[in-house]
Amino acid sequence: MLSKQFLEIIQLIRNSRIAAMRSVNTELISLYWNFGEYISRKVKCAEWGQSVVDELAEYIRCNEPELKGFSNKNLWCTKQFYEAYESSPELMPR
């Protein structure tokens, strides 16, 4: 009898974990979209080039060492991500 109730509790925990992961993924996608949009706009108006993005990656690495995944290569990937989907913003999670 109790084992069925305990299984229900385990399922509630699992469902909450899945919802939390979805929420985190949605926020990460939003971050990458916004980051990519920012870089894309700066590059398009000729304010930024390769060296500025390299400097930004280095700045993040030095000033926020606990943040991972913001290498210059990954920053350029956020720009590519944004530019690949900028004509379809409805695909972005809200």
mmCIF file with all atom_site columns, C-alpha atoms in Angstrom, residues 16-79:
data_model
loop_
_atom_site.group_PDB
_atom_site.id
_atom_site.type_symbol
_atom_site.label_atom_id
_atom_site.label_alt_id
_atom_site.label_comp_id
_atom_site.label_asym_id
_atom_site.label_entity_id
_atom_site.label_seq_id
_atom_site.pdbx_PDB_ins_code
_atom_site.Cartn_x
_atom_site.Cartn_y
_atom_site.Cartn_z
_atom_site.occupancy
_atom_site.B_iso_or_equiv
_atom_site.pdbx_formal_charge
_atom_site.auth_seq_id
_atom_site.auth_comp_id
_atom_site.auth_asym_id
_atom_site.auth_atom_id
_atom_site.pdbx_PDB_model_num
ATOM 1  C CA . SER A 1 16 ? 9.521  18.419 -11.191 1.00 0.00 ? 16 SER A CA 1
ATOM 2  C CA . ARG A 1 17 ? 13.079 17.610 -12.229 1.00 0.00 ? 17 ARG A CA 1
ATOM 3  C CA . ILE A 1 18 ? 12.028 17.367 -15.877 1.00 0.00 ? 18 ILE A CA 1
ATOM 4  C CA . ALA A 1 19 ? 10.181 20.694 -15.625 1.00 0.00 ? 19 ALA A CA 1
ATOM 5  C CA . ALA A 1 20 ? 13.247 22.299 -14.024 1.00 0.00 ? 20 ALA A CA 1
ATOM 6  C CA . MET A 1 21 ? 15.522 21.006 -16.787 1.00 0.00 ? 21 MET A CA 1
ATOM 7  C CA . ARG A 1 22 ? 13.150 22.347 -19.440 1.00 0.00 ? 22 ARG A CA 1
ATOM 8  C CA . SER A 1 23 ? 13.122 25.716 -17.733 1.00 0.00 ? 23 SER A CA 1
ATOM 9  C CA . VAL A 1 24 ? 16.917 25.837 -17.556 1.00 0.00 ? 24 VAL A CA 1
ATOM 10 C CA . ASN A 1 25 ? 17.200 24.838 -21.215 1.00 0.00 ? 25 ASN A CA 1
ATOM 11 C CA . THR A 1 26 ? 14.718 27.542 -22.191 1.00 0.00 ? 26 THR A CA 1
ATOM 12 C CA . GLU A 1 27 ? 16.745 30.153 -20.313 1.00 0.00 ? 27 GLU A CA 1
ATOM 13 C CA . LEU A 1 28 ? 20.007 28.976 -21.896 1.00 0.00 ? 28 LEU A CA 1
ATOM 14 C CA . ILE A 1 29 ? 18.515 29.166 -25.375 1.00 0.00 ? 29 ILE A CA 1
ATOM 15 C CA . SER A 1 30 ? 17.271 32.671 -24.581 1.00 0.00 ? 30 SER A CA 1
ATOM 16 C CA . LEU A 1 31 ? 20.723 33.660 -23.324 1.00 0.00 ? 31 LEU A CA 1
ATOM 17 C CA . TYR A 1 32 ? 22.432 32.330 -26.456 1.00 0.00 ? 32 TYR A CA 1
ATOM 18 C CA . TRP A 1 33 ? 19.858 34.058 -28.667 1.00 0.00 ? 33 TRP A CA 1
ATOM 19 C CA . ASN A 1 34 ? 20.314 37.414 -26.906 1.00 0.00 ? 34 ASN A CA 1
ATOM 20 C CA . PHE A 1 35 ? 24.088 37.064 -26.779 1.00 0.00 ? 35 PHE A CA 1
ATOM 21 C CA . GLY A 1 36 ? 24.207 36.169 -30.466 1.00 0.00 ? 36 GLY A CA 1
ATOM 22 C CA . GLU A 1 37 ? 21.913 39.037 -31.367 1.00 0.00 ? 37 GLU A CA 1
ATOM 23 C CA . TYR A 1 38 ? 24.109 41.484 -29.474 1.00 0.00 ? 38 TYR A CA 1
ATOM 24 C CA . ILE A 1 39 ? 27.299 40.281 -31.151 1.00 0.00 ? 39 ILE A CA 1
ATOM 25 C CA . SER A 1 40 ? 25.632 40.162 -34.577 1.00 0.00 ? 40 SER A CA 1
ATOM 26 C CA . ARG A 1 41 ? 24.444 43.753 -34.316 1.00 0.00 ? 41 ARG A CA 1
ATOM 27 C CA . LYS A 1 42 ? 27.846 44.980 -33.149 1.00 0.00 ? 42 LYS A CA 1
ATOM 28 C CA . VAL A 1 43 ? 29.582 43.202 -36.024 1.00 0.00 ? 43 VAL A CA 1
ATOM 29 C CA . LYS A 1 44 ? 27.037 44.386 -38.629 1.00 0.00 ? 44 LYS A CA 1
ATOM 30 C CA . CYS A 1 45 ? 27.504 48.034 -37.695 1.00 0.00 ? 45 CYS A CA 1
ATOM 31 C CA . ALA A 1 46 ? 31.282 47.533 -37.764 1.00 0.00 ? 46 ALA A CA 1
ATOM 32 C CA . GLU A 1 47 ? 31.733 48.304 -34.081 1.00 0.00 ? 47 GLU A CA 1
ATOM 33 C CA . TRP A 1 48 ? 33.118 44.853 -33.355 1.00 0.00 ? 48 TRP A CA 1
ATOM 34 C CA . GLY A 1 49 ? 35.381 42.439 -35.151 1.00 0.00 ? 49 GLY A CA 1
ATOM 35 C CA . GLN A 1 50 ? 37.283 39.269 -34.354 1.00 0.00 ? 50 GLN A CA 1
ATOM 36 C CA . SER A 1 51 ? 39.610 40.955 -31.869 1.00 0.00 ? 51 SER A CA 1
ATOM 37 C CA . VAL A 1 52 ? 36.785 42.496 -29.821 1.00 0.00 ? 52 VAL A CA 1
ATOM 38 C CA . VAL A 1 53 ? 35.009 39.157 -29.493 1.00 0.00 ? 53 VAL A CA 1
ATOM 39 C CA . ASP A 1 54 ? 38.334 37.589 -28.504 1.00 0.00 ? 54 ASP A CA 1
ATOM 40 C CA . GLU A 1 55 ? 38.753 40.331 -25.882 1.00 0.00 ? 55 GLU A CA 1
ATOM 41 C CA . LEU A 1 56 ? 35.223 39.714 -24.598 1.00 0.00 ? 56 LEU A CA 1
ATOM 42 C CA . ALA A 1 57 ? 35.904 35.996 -24.206 1.00 0.00 ? 57 ALA A CA 1
ATOM 43 C CA . GLU A 1 58 ? 39.115 36.780 -22.343 1.00 0.00 ? 58 GLU A CA 1
ATOM 44 C CA . TYR A 1 59 ? 37.336 39.348 -20.178 1.00 0.00 ? 59 TYR A CA 1
ATOM 45 C CA . ILE A 1 60 ? 34.679 36.813 -19.190 1.00 0.00 ? 60 ILE A CA 1
ATOM 46 C CA . ARG A 1 61 ? 37.355 34.200 -18.478 1.00 0.00 ? 61 ARG A CA 1
ATOM 47 C CA . CYS A 1 62 ? 39.352 36.552 -16.246 1.00 0.00 ? 62 CYS A CA 1
ATOM 48 C CA . ASN A 1 63 ? 36.520 38.339 -14.466 1.00 0.00 ? 63 ASN A CA 1
ATOM 49 C CA . GLU A 1 64 ? 34.008 35.521 -14.135 1.00 0.00 ? 64 GLU A CA 1
ATOM 50 C CA . PRO A 1 65 ? 36.144 32.356 -14.000 1.00 0.00 ? 65 PRO A CA 1
ATOM 51 C CA . GLU A 1 66 ? 33.250 30.232 -12.761 1.00 0.00 ? 66 GLU A CA 1
ATOM 52 C CA . LEU A 1 67 ? 31.369 30.884 -16.020 1.00 0.00 ? 67 LEU A CA 1
ATOM 53 C CA . LYS A 1 68 ? 32.200 28.167 -18.507 1.00 0.00 ? 68 LYS A CA 1
ATOM 54 C CA . GLY A 1 69 ? 31.429 27.898 -22.203 1.00 0.00 ? 69 GLY A CA 1
ATOM 55 C CA . PHE A 1 70 ? 32.136 31.482 -23.256 1.00 0.00 ? 70 PHE A CA 1
ATOM 56 C CA . SER A 1 71 ? 35.245 30.983 -25.356 1.00 0.00 ? 71 SER A CA 1
ATOM 57 C CA . ASN A 1 72 ? 35.683 33.134 -28.450 1.00 0.00 ? 72 ASN A CA 1
ATOM 58 C CA . LYS A 1 73 ? 34.663 30.138 -30.573 1.00 0.00 ? 73 LYS A CA 1
ATOM 59 C CA . ASN A 1 74 ? 31.458 29.681 -28.568 1.00 0.00 ? 74 ASN A CA 1
ATOM 60 C CA . LEU A 1 75 ? 30.683 33.392 -28.744 1.00 0.00 ? 75 LEU A CA 1
ATOM 61 C CA . TRP A 1 76 ? 30.903 33.255 -32.534 1.00 0.00 ? 76 TRP A CA 1
ATOM 62 C CA . CYS A 1 77 ? 28.604 30.206 -32.395 1.00 0.00 ? 77 CYS A CA 1
ATOM 63 C CA . THR A 1 78 ? 25.977 32.258 -30.549 1.00 0.00 ? 78 THR A CA 1
ATOM 64 C CA . LYS A 1 79 ? 26.164 34.792 -33.363 1.00 0.00 ? 79 LYS A CA 1
#
